C-alpha cells in the first residue's frame, strides 16, 4: 500500500483529501504545517505528499526545499494543492521540486488525474 502525507493547515482540506486518497488505496498521514510534515518525513518517508502553499510555521515552498535536501527526500512525488494559480507560483513550485500542481477546491476525479500524471494512481 502506498503512503501519502497531507500537509495542510486546513482540517477540512485534510479530511476531504484523506477520503479521496483512502478510496484510491492509500494509507494516509496528516500534518497541519510544514514543520510537523518534515518531522513525519524524518520518521518515515511517504510515497506521496499533498502540499499546501500558505501555512503557518513553515510554508509549502520551505517544506519542499527541506524535503528535497533530506536523505531519500528526492523520492516522494509532491503535488502542490493551493489557491495560488498564477504562472509565477506554478513555476516556483515546480522549480522547488514539485511534481504536479492542483487547484483548490479539487474533487476526486481531478486529484486522481493528477496522481496518474505523477505515476501514483
Tab-separated table of N, CA, C and O in Angstrom:
chain	number	residue	atom	x	y	z
A	1	UNK	N	0.843	-1.180	0.000
A	1	UNK	CA	0.000	0.000	0.000
A	1	UNK	C	0.895	1.252	0.000
A	1	UNK	O	1.841	1.339	0.763
A	2	UNK	N	0.564	2.202	-0.852
A	2	UNK	CA	1.329	3.444	-0.909
A	2	UNK	C	0.895	4.377	0.217
A	2	UNK	O	-0.251	4.380	0.629
A	3	UNK	N	1.874	5.161	0.683
A	3	UNK	CA	1.623	6.093	1.786
A	3	UNK	C	1.601	7.520	1.279
A	3	UNK	O	2.442	7.904	0.468
A	4	UNK	N	0.654	8.312	1.789
A	4	UNK	CA	0.564	9.722	1.445
A	4	UNK	C	0.555	10.560	2.713
A	4	UNK	O	-0.123	10.217	3.676
A	5	UNK	N	1.317	11.643	2.693
A	5	UNK	CA	1.305	12.615	3.762
A	5	UNK	C	0.607	13.866	3.243
A	5	UNK	O	1.015	14.431	2.227
A	6	UNK	N	-0.465	14.275	3.916
A	6	UNK	CA	-1.171	15.508	3.570
A	6	UNK	C	-0.662	16.599	4.508
A	6	UNK	O	-0.793	16.476	5.729
A	7	UNK	N	-0.064	17.641	3.937
A	7	UNK	CA	0.465	18.750	4.732
A	7	UNK	C	-0.368	19.981	4.391
A	7	UNK	O	-0.210	20.583	3.332
A	8	UNK	N	-1.294	20.315	5.279
A	8	UNK	CA	-2.225	21.424	5.035
A	8	UNK	C	-2.749	21.913	6.374
A	8	UNK	O	-3.085	21.101	7.231
A	9	UNK	N	-2.825	23.235	6.543
A	9	UNK	CA	-3.321	23.773	7.807
A	9	UNK	C	-4.841	23.722	7.916
A	9	UNK	O	-5.386	23.927	8.993
A	10	UNK	N	-5.532	23.409	6.835
A	10	UNK	CA	-6.996	23.320	6.861
A	10	UNK	C	-7.440	21.897	7.202
A	10	UNK	O	-7.178	20.953	6.461
A	11	UNK	N	-8.132	21.780	8.334
A	11	UNK	CA	-8.651	20.473	8.747
A	11	UNK	C	-9.636	19.924	7.715
A	11	UNK	O	-9.667	18.724	7.441
A	12	UNK	N	-10.426	20.801	7.112
A	12	UNK	CA	-11.416	20.385	6.106
A	12	UNK	C	-10.709	19.819	4.870
A	12	UNK	O	-11.092	18.753	4.362
A	13	UNK	N	-9.693	20.510	4.391
A	13	UNK	CA	-8.953	20.023	3.219
A	13	UNK	C	-8.290	18.685	3.532
A	13	UNK	O	-8.305	17.763	2.712
A	14	UNK	N	-7.717	18.554	4.728
A	14	UNK	CA	-7.096	17.278	5.097
A	14	UNK	C	-8.131	16.155	5.116
A	14	UNK	O	-7.878	15.058	4.629
A	15	UNK	N	-9.319	16.448	5.642
A	15	UNK	CA	-10.373	15.432	5.724
A	15	UNK	C	-10.846	15.017	4.327
A	15	UNK	O	-10.982	13.823	4.031
A	16	UNK	N	-11.098	15.993	3.456
A	16	UNK	CA	-11.549	15.699	2.093
A	16	UNK	C	-10.468	14.928	1.336
A	16	UNK	O	-10.746	13.920	0.671
A	17	UNK	N	-9.226	15.391	1.452
A	17	UNK	CA	-8.114	14.730	0.766
A	17	UNK	C	-7.938	13.301	1.258
A	17	UNK	O	-7.723	12.380	0.466
A	18	UNK	N	-8.026	13.112	2.582
A	18	UNK	CA	-7.906	11.769	3.157
A	18	UNK	C	-8.967	10.839	2.573
A	18	UNK	O	-8.663	9.708	2.175
A	19	UNK	N	-10.200	11.315	2.504
A	19	UNK	CA	-11.294	10.493	1.976
A	19	UNK	C	-10.993	10.056	0.532
A	19	UNK	O	-11.147	8.882	0.186
A	20	UNK	N	-10.558	11.008	-0.293
A	20	UNK	CA	-10.251	10.691	-1.695
A	20	UNK	C	-9.096	9.696	-1.775
A	20	UNK	O	-9.176	8.679	-2.476
A	21	UNK	N	-8.030	9.964	-1.045
A	21	UNK	CA	-6.833	9.120	-1.112
A	21	UNK	C	-7.094	7.715	-0.580
A	21	UNK	O	-6.632	6.737	-1.162
A	22	UNK	N	-7.841	7.611	0.506
A	22	UNK	CA	-8.151	6.283	1.037
A	22	UNK	C	-9.009	5.497	0.058
A	22	UNK	O	-8.828	4.278	-0.099
A	23	UNK	N	-9.890	6.171	-0.662
A	23	UNK	CA	-10.711	5.475	-1.664
A	23	UNK	C	-9.854	4.996	-2.843
A	23	UNK	O	-10.251	4.083	-3.565
A	24	UNK	N	-8.681	5.614	-3.013
A	24	UNK	CA	-7.749	5.205	-4.065
A	24	UNK	C	-6.710	4.197	-3.560
A	24	UNK	O	-5.782	3.838	-4.279
A	25	UNK	N	-6.858	3.767	-2.297
A	25	UNK	CA	-5.998	2.727	-1.756
A	25	UNK	C	-4.749	3.203	-1.040
A	25	UNK	O	-3.834	2.407	-0.798
A	26	UNK	N	-4.673	4.473	-0.676
A	26	UNK	CA	-3.515	4.997	0.048
A	26	UNK	C	-3.702	4.884	1.557
A	26	UNK	O	-4.809	5.031	2.058
A	27	UNK	N	-2.599	4.645	2.258
A	27	UNK	CA	-2.554	4.853	3.699
A	27	UNK	C	-2.205	6.323	3.880
A	27	UNK	O	-1.306	6.831	3.212
A	28	UNK	N	-2.920	7.024	4.761
A	28	UNK	CA	-2.798	8.483	4.842
A	28	UNK	C	-2.359	8.933	6.234
A	28	UNK	O	-2.886	8.462	7.244
A	29	UNK	N	-1.396	9.846	6.245
A	29	UNK	CA	-0.982	10.562	7.455
A	29	UNK	C	-1.242	12.037	7.205
A	29	UNK	O	-1.315	12.477	6.054
A	30	UNK	N	-1.363	12.817	8.283
A	30	UNK	CA	-1.639	14.243	8.152
A	30	UNK	C	-0.669	15.063	8.994
A	30	UNK	O	-0.214	14.604	10.045
A	31	UNK	N	-0.396	16.279	8.505
A	31	UNK	CA	0.372	17.265	9.266
A	31	UNK	C	-0.271	18.615	9.027
A	31	UNK	O	-0.625	18.943	7.903
A	32	UNK	N	-0.409	19.412	10.104
A	32	UNK	CA	-1.110	20.693	9.970
A	32	UNK	C	-0.191	21.842	9.588
A	32	UNK	O	-0.652	22.956	9.377
A	33	UNK	N	1.110	21.573	9.488
A	33	UNK	CA	2.036	22.586	8.989
A	33	UNK	C	3.303	21.905	8.474
A	33	UNK	O	3.507	20.711	8.701
A	34	UNK	N	4.124	22.676	7.782
A	34	UNK	CA	5.307	22.108	7.156
A	34	UNK	C	6.316	21.539	8.132
A	34	UNK	O	6.941	20.510	7.863
A	35	UNK	N	6.484	22.189	9.289
A	35	UNK	CA	7.440	21.696	10.277
A	35	UNK	C	7.041	20.310	10.785
A	35	UNK	O	7.880	19.413	10.891
A	36	UNK	N	5.750	20.128	11.068
A	36	UNK	CA	5.275	18.808	11.508
A	36	UNK	C	5.410	17.793	10.373
A	36	UNK	O	5.721	16.628	10.599
A	37	UNK	N	5.174	18.252	9.137
A	37	UNK	CA	5.333	17.372	7.986
A	37	UNK	C	6.762	16.889	7.823
A	37	UNK	O	7.004	15.703	7.572
A	38	UNK	N	7.724	17.792	7.983
A	38	UNK	CA	9.142	17.407	7.894
A	38	UNK	C	9.486	16.393	8.980
A	38	UNK	O	10.169	15.399	8.725
A	39	UNK	N	8.988	16.629	10.193
A	39	UNK	CA	9.239	15.692	11.296
A	39	UNK	C	8.695	14.304	10.950
A	39	UNK	O	9.354	13.287	11.220
A	40	UNK	N	7.518	14.246	10.334
A	40	UNK	CA	6.939	12.954	9.954
A	40	UNK	C	7.757	12.302	8.845
A	40	UNK	O	7.925	11.083	8.833
A	41	UNK	N	8.285	13.089	7.922
A	41	UNK	CA	9.123	12.534	6.851
A	41	UNK	C	10.430	11.975	7.408
A	41	UNK	O	10.967	11.005	6.878
A	42	UNK	N	10.931	12.589	8.485
A	42	UNK	CA	12.146	12.078	9.123
A	42	UNK	C	11.892	10.709	9.744
A	42	UNK	O	12.776	9.854	9.769
A	43	UNK	N	10.677	10.492	10.237
A	43	UNK	CA	10.309	9.201	10.829
A	43	UNK	C	10.074	8.150	9.760
A	43	UNK	O	10.525	7.012	9.892
A	44	UNK	N	9.336	8.514	8.709
A	44	UNK	CA	9.007	7.576	7.630
A	44	UNK	C	8.700	8.377	6.366
A	44	UNK	O	7.748	9.158	6.351
A	45	UNK	N	9.524	8.187	5.339
A	45	UNK	CA	9.356	8.938	4.090
A	45	UNK	C	8.129	8.413	3.340
A	45	UNK	O	8.020	7.217	3.072
A	46	UNK	N	7.181	9.294	3.012
A	46	UNK	CA	5.989	8.862	2.277
A	46	UNK	C	6.290	8.653	0.783
A	46	UNK	O	7.326	9.098	0.283
A	47	UNK	N	5.366	8.001	0.105
A	47	UNK	CA	5.463	7.846	-1.352
A	47	UNK	C	4.962	9.099	-2.062
A	47	UNK	O	5.405	9.420	-3.155
A	48	UNK	N	4.025	9.785	-1.410
A	48	UNK	CA	3.348	10.931	-1.996
A	48	UNK	C	3.116	11.984	-0.925
A	48	UNK	O	2.819	11.646	0.218
A	49	UNK	N	3.246	13.263	-1.304
A	49	UNK	CA	2.919	14.362	-0.410
A	49	UNK	C	1.950	15.292	-1.125
A	49	UNK	O	2.210	15.724	-2.247
A	50	UNK	N	0.798	15.556	-0.501
A	50	UNK	CA	-0.103	16.620	-0.957
A	50	UNK	C	0.227	17.819	-0.090
A	50	UNK	O	0.136	17.741	1.141
A	51	UNK	N	0.611	18.913	-0.727
A	51	UNK	CA	1.219	20.020	-0.004
A	51	UNK	C	0.503	21.343	-0.249
A	51	UNK	O	0.362	21.771	-1.396
A	52	UNK	N	0.106	21.987	0.833
A	52	UNK	CA	-0.488	23.322	0.765
A	52	UNK	C	0.625	24.353	0.607
A	52	UNK	O	1.759	24.138	1.012
A	53	UNK	N	0.292	25.493	0.014
A	53	UNK	CA	1.265	26.566	-0.198
A	53	UNK	C	1.379	27.445	1.045
A	53	UNK	O	2.454	27.654	1.592
A	54	UNK	N	0.248	28.023	1.463
A	54	UNK	CA	0.218	29.001	2.550
A	54	UNK	C	-0.135	28.331	3.867
A	54	UNK	O	-1.276	27.924	4.066
A	55	UNK	N	0.869	28.215	4.745
A	55	UNK	CA	0.653	27.614	6.059
A	55	UNK	C	1.457	28.389	7.095
A	55	UNK	O	2.493	28.970	6.768
A	56	UNK	N	0.995	28.359	8.349
A	56	UNK	CA	1.809	28.939	9.414
A	56	UNK	C	3.012	28.036	9.707
A	56	UNK	O	3.021	26.883	9.273
A	57	UNK	N	3.976	28.541	10.415
A	57	UNK	CA	5.184	27.843	10.873
A	57	UNK	C	6.173	27.610	9.734
A	57	UNK	O	7.308	28.046	9.799
A	58	UNK	N	5.743	26.932	8.674
A	58	UNK	CA	6.603	26.655	7.517
A	58	UNK	C	5.728	26.577	6.269
A	58	UNK	O	4.790	25.793	6.219
A	59	UNK	N	6.041	27.381	5.264
A	59	UNK	CA	5.251	27.378	4.026
A	59	UNK	C	5.500	26.108	3.222
A	59	UNK	O	6.457	25.362	3.478
A	60	UNK	N	4.675	25.903	2.216
A	60	UNK	CA	4.861	24.763	1.327
A	60	UNK	C	6.203	24.794	0.607
A	60	UNK	O	6.866	23.773	0.445
A	61	UNK	N	6.626	25.976	0.164
A	61	UNK	CA	7.918	26.101	-0.523
A	61	UNK	C	9.063	25.761	0.427
A	61	UNK	O	10.011	25.053	0.065
A	62	UNK	N	8.981	26.244	1.671
A	62	UNK	CA	10.015	25.909	2.657
A	62	UNK	C	10.019	24.406	2.938
A	62	UNK	O	11.082	23.784	3.052
A	63	UNK	N	8.812	23.813	3.017
A	63	UNK	CA	8.715	22.374	3.249
A	63	UNK	C	9.401	21.597	2.138
A	63	UNK	O	10.229	20.725	2.391
A	64	UNK	N	9.058	21.886	0.890
A	64	UNK	CA	9.605	21.091	-0.215
A	64	UNK	C	11.108	21.298	-0.364
A	64	UNK	O	11.844	20.358	-0.674
A	65	UNK	N	11.586	22.506	-0.078
A	65	UNK	CA	13.024	22.760	-0.125
A	65	UNK	C	13.736	21.898	0.916
A	65	UNK	O	14.758	21.258	0.615
A	66	UNK	N	13.194	21.842	2.120
A	66	UNK	CA	13.770	20.995	3.172
A	66	UNK	C	13.647	19.509	2.836
A	66	UNK	O	14.586	18.739	3.049
A	67	UNK	N	12.481	19.106	2.336
A	67	UNK	CA	12.255	17.704	1.987
A	67	UNK	C	13.276	17.229	0.963
A	67	UNK	O	13.889	16.169	1.132
A	68	UNK	N	13.453	17.987	-0.105
A	68	UNK	CA	14.337	17.559	-1.191
A	68	UNK	C	15.798	17.481	-0.760
A	68	UNK	O	16.595	16.807	-1.400
A	69	UNK	N	16.170	18.134	0.351
A	69	UNK	CA	17.549	18.074	0.878
A	69	UNK	C	17.766	16.885	1.812
A	69	UNK	O	18.894	16.561	2.159
A	70	UNK	N	16.684	16.263	2.256
A	70	UNK	CA	16.784	15.148	3.204
A	70	UNK	C	17.243	13.880	2.500
A	70	UNK	O	16.977	13.707	1.302
A	71	UNK	N	17.901	12.968	3.229
A	71	UNK	CA	18.208	11.652	2.640
A	71	UNK	C	16.907	10.964	2.234
A	71	UNK	O	15.994	10.833	3.041
A	72	UNK	N	16.786	10.584	0.985
A	72	UNK	CA	15.569	9.958	0.475
A	72	UNK	C	14.478	10.948	0.124
A	72	UNK	O	13.412	10.565	-0.352
A	73	UNK	N	14.729	12.236	0.348
A	73	UNK	CA	13.726	13.262	0.110
A	73	UNK	C	13.443	13.547	-1.350
A	73	UNK	O	12.505	14.266	-1.674
A	74	UNK	N	14.250	12.969	-2.222
A	74	UNK	CA	14.005	13.124	-3.657
A	74	UNK	C	12.983	12.102	-4.149
A	74	UNK	O	12.483	12.216	-5.260
A	75	UNK	N	12.654	11.115	-3.332
A	75	UNK	CA	11.777	10.021	-3.762
A	75	UNK	C	10.280	10.356	-3.802
A	75	UNK	O	9.611	9.996	-4.768
A	76	UNK	N	9.732	11.020	-2.782
A	76	UNK	CA	8.274	11.230	-2.809
A	76	UNK	C	7.830	12.103	-3.981
A	76	UNK	O	8.507	13.069	-4.343
A	77	UNK	N	6.692	11.755	-4.537
A	77	UNK	CA	6.044	12.636	-5.502
A	77	UNK	C	5.331	13.711	-4.693
A	77	UNK	O	4.701	13.415	-3.679
A	78	UNK	N	5.474	14.960	-5.120
A	78	UNK	CA	4.871	16.071	-4.382
A	78	UNK	C	3.889	16.799	-5.289
A	78	UNK	O	4.244	17.238	-6.385
A	79	UNK	N	2.636	16.896	-4.833
A	79	UNK	CA	1.594	17.618	-5.555
A	79	UNK	C	1.185	18.818	-4.697
A	79	UNK	O	0.666	18.639	-3.590
A	80	UNK	N	1.467	20.018	-5.201
A	80	UNK	CA	1.015	21.228	-4.515
A	80	UNK	C	-0.492	21.349	-4.702
A	80	UNK	O	-0.995	21.206	-5.817
A	81	UNK	N	-1.205	21.609	-3.621
A	81	UNK	CA	-2.653	21.814	-3.639
A	81	UNK	C	-2.912	23.192	-3.067
A	81	UNK	O	-2.749	23.395	-1.866
A	82	UNK	N	-3.285	24.140	-3.918
A	82	UNK	CA	-3.335	25.517	-3.450
A	82	UNK	C	-4.308	26.370	-4.234
A	82	UNK	O	-4.773	25.981	-5.301
A	83	UNK	N	-4.600	27.534	-3.693
A	83	UNK	CA	-5.432	28.508	-4.391
A	83	UNK	C	-4.584	29.432	-5.259
A	83	UNK	O	-5.120	30.213	-6.035
A	84	UNK	N	-3.255	29.359	-5.115
A	84	UNK	CA	-2.351	30.189	-5.924
A	84	UNK	C	-2.291	29.602	-7.328
A	84	UNK	O	-1.811	28.497	-7.510
A	85	UNK	N	-2.784	30.347	-8.326
A	85	UNK	CA	-2.875	29.746	-9.658
A	85	UNK	C	-2.154	30.524	-10.751
A	85	UNK	O	-2.303	30.208	-11.923
A	86	UNK	N	-1.355	31.534	-10.386
A	86	UNK	CA	-0.672	32.270	-11.444
A	86	UNK	C	0.592	31.525	-11.868
A	86	UNK	O	1.134	30.702	-11.137
A	87	UNK	N	1.053	31.823	-13.075
A	87	UNK	CA	2.185	31.117	-13.671
A	87	UNK	C	3.438	31.224	-12.799
A	87	UNK	O	4.190	30.263	-12.657
A	88	UNK	N	3.664	32.386	-12.179
A	88	UNK	CA	4.850	32.566	-11.334
A	88	UNK	C	4.854	31.581	-10.162
A	88	UNK	O	5.899	30.996	-9.837
A	89	UNK	N	3.699	31.371	-9.526
A	89	UNK	CA	3.620	30.423	-8.413
A	89	UNK	C	3.846	28.994	-8.906
A	89	UNK	O	4.530	28.212	-8.245
A	90	UNK	N	3.261	28.654	-10.033
A	90	UNK	CA	3.435	27.308	-10.580
A	90	UNK	C	4.905	27.058	-10.894
A	90	UNK	O	5.464	26.017	-10.535
A	91	UNK	N	5.560	28.024	-11.529
A	91	UNK	CA	6.993	27.888	-11.838
A	91	UNK	C	7.821	27.739	-10.569
A	91	UNK	O	8.757	26.941	-10.513
A	92	UNK	N	7.496	28.537	-9.553
A	92	UNK	CA	8.233	28.462	-8.288
A	92	UNK	C	8.082	27.078	-7.659
A	92	UNK	O	9.060	26.497	-7.177
A	93	UNK	N	6.863	26.551	-7.656
A	93	UNK	CA	6.607	25.233	-7.073
A	93	UNK	C	7.379	24.142	-7.820
A	93	UNK	O	8.042	23.300	-7.202
A	94	UNK	N	7.303	24.152	-9.135
A	94	UNK	CA	8.000	23.144	-9.945
A	94	UNK	C	9.515	23.305	-9.777
A	94	UNK	O	10.252	22.326	-9.627
A	95	UNK	N	9.977	24.557	-9.763
A	95	UNK	CA	11.395	24.826	-9.572
A	95	UNK	C	11.914	24.344	-8.226
A	95	UNK	O	13.080	23.949	-8.104
A	96	UNK	N	11.055	24.370	-7.212
A	96	UNK	CA	11.444	23.923	-5.870
A	96	UNK	C	11.416	22.404	-5.739
A	96	UNK	O	11.890	21.863	-4.748
A	97	UNK	N	10.836	21.725	-6.733
A	97	UNK	CA	10.830	20.261	-6.697
A	97	UNK	C	9.474	19.605	-6.730
A	97	UNK	O	9.373	18.385	-6.586
A	98	UNK	N	8.406	20.374	-6.916
A	98	UNK	CA	7.070	19.770	-7.008
A	98	UNK	C	6.944	18.993	-8.318
A	98	UNK	O	7.532	19.367	-9.334
A	99	UNK	N	6.162	17.928	-8.279
A	99	UNK	CA	5.934	17.111	-9.472
A	99	UNK	C	4.674	17.522	-10.214
A	99	UNK	O	4.573	17.333	-11.416
A	100	UNK	N	3.709	18.082	-9.490
A	100	UNK	CA	2.440	18.466	-10.111
A	100	UNK	C	1.780	19.512	-9.229
A	100	UNK	O	2.231	19.805	-8.134
A	101	UNK	N	0.681	20.042	-9.728
A	101	UNK	CA	0.021	21.193	-9.131
A	101	UNK	C	-1.473	21.023	-9.324
A	101	UNK	O	-1.909	20.722	-10.426
A	102	UNK	N	-2.261	21.192	-8.269
A	102	UNK	CA	-3.716	21.100	-8.395
A	102	UNK	C	-4.351	22.274	-7.646
A	102	UNK	O	-3.887	22.669	-6.584
A	103	UNK	N	-5.376	22.835	-8.261
A	103	UNK	CA	-6.060	23.988	-7.675
A	103	UNK	C	-7.118	23.554	-6.659
A	103	UNK	O	-7.842	22.597	-6.894
A	104	UNK	N	-7.194	24.282	-5.547
A	104	UNK	CA	-8.289	24.098	-4.591
A	104	UNK	C	-9.463	24.954	-5.051
A	104	UNK	O	-9.239	26.043	-5.563
A	105	UNK	N	-10.678	24.530	-4.863
A	105	UNK	CA	-11.025	23.198	-4.380
A	105	UNK	C	-10.922	22.178	-5.516
A	105	UNK	O	-11.130	22.511	-6.669
A	106	UNK	N	-10.580	20.958	-5.177
A	106	UNK	CA	-10.491	19.899	-6.174
A	106	UNK	C	-11.419	18.765	-5.773
A	106	UNK	O	-11.836	18.667	-4.623
A	107	UNK	N	-11.749	17.924	-6.741
A	107	UNK	CA	-12.621	16.790	-6.463
A	107	UNK	C	-11.860	15.489	-6.706
A	107	UNK	O	-10.689	15.489	-7.075
A	108	UNK	N	-12.535	14.379	-6.507
A	108	UNK	CA	-11.946	13.047	-6.640
A	108	UNK	C	-11.320	12.864	-8.022
A	108	UNK	O	-10.171	12.433	-8.145
A	109	UNK	N	-12.083	13.192	-9.049
A	109	UNK	CA	-11.619	12.984	-10.423
A	109	UNK	C	-10.373	13.824	-10.732
A	109	UNK	O	-9.402	13.323	-11.304
A	110	UNK	N	-10.387	15.094	-10.336
A	110	UNK	CA	-9.252	15.986	-10.601
A	110	UNK	C	-7.993	15.479	-9.903
A	110	UNK	O	-6.919	15.418	-10.507
A	111	UNK	N	-8.111	15.098	-8.631
A	111	UNK	CA	-6.947	14.604	-7.901
A	111	UNK	C	-6.454	13.290	-8.488
A	111	UNK	O	-5.248	13.083	-8.641
A	112	UNK	N	-7.371	12.424	-8.868
A	112	UNK	CA	-6.971	11.148	-9.450
A	112	UNK	C	-6.194	11.362	-10.751
A	112	UNK	O	-5.187	10.697	-10.987
A	113	UNK	N	-6.618	12.302	-11.581
A	113	UNK	CA	-5.910	12.604	-12.830
A	113	UNK	C	-4.494	13.097	-12.514
A	113	UNK	O	-3.521	12.663	-13.154
A	114	UNK	N	-4.357	13.990	-11.548
A	114	UNK	CA	-3.031	14.493	-11.167
A	114	UNK	C	-2.148	13.360	-10.655
A	114	UNK	O	-0.949	13.291	-10.969
A	115	UNK	N	-2.725	12.442	-9.880
A	115	UNK	CA	-1.948	11.311	-9.364
A	115	UNK	C	-1.517	10.375	-10.493
A	115	UNK	O	-0.416	9.817	-10.457
A	116	UNK	N	-2.379	10.228	-11.500
A	116	UNK	CA	-1.997	9.431	-12.673
A	116	UNK	C	-0.823	10.067	-13.398
A	116	UNK	O	0.096	9.389	-13.830
A	117	UNK	N	-0.840	11.399	-13.491
A	117	UNK	CA	0.242	12.118	-14.179
A	117	UNK	C	1.600	11.918	-13.500
A	117	UNK	O	2.634	11.939	-14.175
A	118	UNK	N	1.611	11.734	-12.186
A	118	UNK	CA	2.868	11.521	-11.478
A	118	UNK	C	3.143	10.035	-11.189
A	118	UNK	O	4.073	9.690	-10.477
A	119	UNK	N	2.309	9.159	-11.763
A	119	UNK	CA	2.531	7.720	-11.632
A	119	UNK	C	2.123	7.146	-10.287
A	119	UNK	O	2.644	6.126	-9.858
A	120	UNK	N	1.162	7.776	-9.629
A	120	UNK	CA	0.731	7.330	-8.295
A	120	UNK	C	-0.686	6.775	-8.260
A	120	UNK	O	-1.179	6.452	-7.180
A	121	UNK	N	-1.369	6.683	-9.388
A	121	UNK	CA	-2.752	6.168	-9.374
A	121	UNK	C	-2.949	5.181	-10.509
A	121	UNK	O	-2.263	5.211	-11.500
